[in-house]
Short mmCIF file of C-alpha atoms in Angstrom, two decimals:
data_model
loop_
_atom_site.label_atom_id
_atom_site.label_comp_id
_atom_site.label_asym_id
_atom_site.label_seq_id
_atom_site.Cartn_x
_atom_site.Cartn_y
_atom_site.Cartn_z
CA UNK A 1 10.91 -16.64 -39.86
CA UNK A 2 10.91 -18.71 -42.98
CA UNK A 3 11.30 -16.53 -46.10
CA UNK A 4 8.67 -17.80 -48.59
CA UNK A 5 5.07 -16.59 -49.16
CA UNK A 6 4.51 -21.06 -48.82
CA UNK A 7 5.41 -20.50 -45.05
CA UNK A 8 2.99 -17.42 -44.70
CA UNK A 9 0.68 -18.86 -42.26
CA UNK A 10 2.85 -20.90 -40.44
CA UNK A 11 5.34 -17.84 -39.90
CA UNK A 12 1.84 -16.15 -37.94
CA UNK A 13 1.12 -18.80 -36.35
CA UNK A 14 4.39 -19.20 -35.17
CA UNK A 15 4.70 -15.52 -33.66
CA UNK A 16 1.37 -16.56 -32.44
CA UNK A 17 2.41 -19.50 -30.34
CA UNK A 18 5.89 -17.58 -29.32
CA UNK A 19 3.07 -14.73 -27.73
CA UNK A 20 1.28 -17.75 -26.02
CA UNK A 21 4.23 -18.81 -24.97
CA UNK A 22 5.25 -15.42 -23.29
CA UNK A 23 1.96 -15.20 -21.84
CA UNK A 24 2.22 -18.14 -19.89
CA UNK A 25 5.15 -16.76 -18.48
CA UNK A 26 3.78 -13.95 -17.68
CA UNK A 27 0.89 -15.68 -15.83
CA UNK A 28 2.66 -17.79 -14.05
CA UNK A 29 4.73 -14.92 -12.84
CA UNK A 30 1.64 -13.22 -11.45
CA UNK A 31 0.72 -16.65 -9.66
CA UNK A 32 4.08 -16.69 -7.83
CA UNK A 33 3.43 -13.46 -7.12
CA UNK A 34 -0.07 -13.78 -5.44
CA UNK A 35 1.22 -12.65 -1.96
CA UNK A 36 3.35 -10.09 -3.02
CA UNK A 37 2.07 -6.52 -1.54
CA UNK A 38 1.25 -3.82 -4.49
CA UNK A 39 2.33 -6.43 -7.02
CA UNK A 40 0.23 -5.73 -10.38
CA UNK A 41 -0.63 -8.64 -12.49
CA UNK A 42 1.03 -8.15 -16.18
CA UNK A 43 -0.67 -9.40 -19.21
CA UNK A 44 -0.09 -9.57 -23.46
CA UNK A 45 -2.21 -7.80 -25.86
CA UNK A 46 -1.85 -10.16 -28.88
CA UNK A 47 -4.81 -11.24 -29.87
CA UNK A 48 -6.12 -7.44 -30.58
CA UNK A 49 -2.56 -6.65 -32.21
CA UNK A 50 -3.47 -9.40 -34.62
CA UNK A 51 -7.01 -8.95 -35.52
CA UNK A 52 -6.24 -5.17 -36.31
CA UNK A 53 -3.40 -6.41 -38.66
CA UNK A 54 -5.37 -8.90 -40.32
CA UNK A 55 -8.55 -6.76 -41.07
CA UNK A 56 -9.37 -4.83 -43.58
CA UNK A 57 -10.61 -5.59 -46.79
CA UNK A 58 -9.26 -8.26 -49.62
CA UNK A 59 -8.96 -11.46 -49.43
CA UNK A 60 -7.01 -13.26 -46.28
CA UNK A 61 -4.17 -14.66 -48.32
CA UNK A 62 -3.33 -11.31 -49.20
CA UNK A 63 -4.02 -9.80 -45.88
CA UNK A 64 -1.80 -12.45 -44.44
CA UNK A 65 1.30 -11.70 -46.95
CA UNK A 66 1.41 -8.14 -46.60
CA UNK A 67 1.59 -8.88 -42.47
CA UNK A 68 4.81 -11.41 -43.48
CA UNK A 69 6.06 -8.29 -45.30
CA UNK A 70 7.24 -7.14 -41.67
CA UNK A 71 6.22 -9.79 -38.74
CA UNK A 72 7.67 -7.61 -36.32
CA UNK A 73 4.07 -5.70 -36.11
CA UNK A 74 2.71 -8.47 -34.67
CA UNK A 75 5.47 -8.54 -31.71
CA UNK A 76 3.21 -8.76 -28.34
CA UNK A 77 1.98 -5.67 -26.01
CA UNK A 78 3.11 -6.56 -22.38
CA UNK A 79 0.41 -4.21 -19.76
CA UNK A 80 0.12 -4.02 -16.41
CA UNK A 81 -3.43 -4.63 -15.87
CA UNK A 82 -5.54 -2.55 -13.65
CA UNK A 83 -2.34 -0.60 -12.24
CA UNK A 84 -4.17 1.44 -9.96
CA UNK A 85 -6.89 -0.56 -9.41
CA UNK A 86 -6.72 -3.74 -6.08
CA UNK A 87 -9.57 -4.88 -4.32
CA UNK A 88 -6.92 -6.24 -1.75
CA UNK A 89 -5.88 -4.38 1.26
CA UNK A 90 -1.99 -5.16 0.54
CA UNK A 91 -2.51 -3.32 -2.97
CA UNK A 92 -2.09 -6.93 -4.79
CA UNK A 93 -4.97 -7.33 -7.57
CA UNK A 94 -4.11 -11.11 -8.58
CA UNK A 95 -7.01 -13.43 -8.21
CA UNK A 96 -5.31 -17.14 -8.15
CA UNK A 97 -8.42 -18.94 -9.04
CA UNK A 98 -8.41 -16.00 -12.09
CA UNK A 99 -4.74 -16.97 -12.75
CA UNK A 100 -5.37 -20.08 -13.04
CA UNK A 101 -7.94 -20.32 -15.30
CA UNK A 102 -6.16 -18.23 -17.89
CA UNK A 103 -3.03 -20.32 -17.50
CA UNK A 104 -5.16 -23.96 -18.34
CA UNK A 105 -7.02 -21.36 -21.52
CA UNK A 106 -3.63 -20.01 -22.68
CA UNK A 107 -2.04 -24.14 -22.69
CA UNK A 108 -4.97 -25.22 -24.55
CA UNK A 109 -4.25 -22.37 -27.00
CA UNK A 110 -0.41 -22.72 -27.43
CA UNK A 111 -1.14 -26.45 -27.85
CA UNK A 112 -3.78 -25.72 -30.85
CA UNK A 113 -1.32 -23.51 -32.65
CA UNK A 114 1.68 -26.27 -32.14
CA UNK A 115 -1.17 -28.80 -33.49
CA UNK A 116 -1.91 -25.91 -36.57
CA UNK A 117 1.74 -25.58 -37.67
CA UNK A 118 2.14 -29.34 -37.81
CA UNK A 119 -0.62 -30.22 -39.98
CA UNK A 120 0.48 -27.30 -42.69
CA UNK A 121 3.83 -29.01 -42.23
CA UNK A 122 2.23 -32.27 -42.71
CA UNK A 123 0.67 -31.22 -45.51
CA UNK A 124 3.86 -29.57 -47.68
CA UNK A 125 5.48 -32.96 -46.75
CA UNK A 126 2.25 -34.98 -48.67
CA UNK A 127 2.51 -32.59 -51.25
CA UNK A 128 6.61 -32.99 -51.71
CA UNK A 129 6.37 -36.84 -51.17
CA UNK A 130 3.50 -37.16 -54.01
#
């Protein structure tokens, strides 16, 4: 965490991206663990955590500095998903083709906020350099 309200939205979208990051894990744990009898597949709840943070009323700026005021609300919700539920007879509930498909969604995201935070860095650097 950078320690300036100028790195404000890049501090979010970095705890965004490290969330994105763990959820790959995460998913790509559940794929190795396809065959594994009464496995559960896990899963991150960040999205939500951050919408609820960042709603309310005022303007987003300020919305956005009073979440810097403590960034460790916005630290991800690991779940098990569906913990009692399995439509398999080995009590397993991960679909690969599901799996999958979330893993190539969650890449496209981490690679959007990587592509974010370097175009506000971009940016501070044409304002410095000017």
């Amino acid at each position: 965490m950078i320690n300036t309200d100028i790195y404000n939205y890049i501090n979010i979208l970095d705890k965004a991206a490290d969330a994105a990051n763990m959820r790959n894990e995460l998913i790509s744990n559940n794929i190795a663990n396809v065959n594994t009898p009464n496995y559960k597949r896990k899963d991150i709840n960040f999205e939500a955590v951050l919408q609820a943070e960042l709603a309310g009323s005022g303007s987003l700026y300020d919305r956005v500095n009073k979440t810097n005021d403590d960034l460790t609300v916005l630290d991800p919700q690991v779940y098990t998903d569906n913990a009692s539920l399995s439509y398999r007879l080995d009590g397993n509930n991960v679909d690969i083709n599901t799996e999958e498909a979330y893993l190539a969604e969650n890449q496209i995201k981490y690679q959007a906020l990587v592509d974010l935070m370097n175009q506000e860095f971009s940016r501070y650097k044409s304002v410095l350099s000017s």
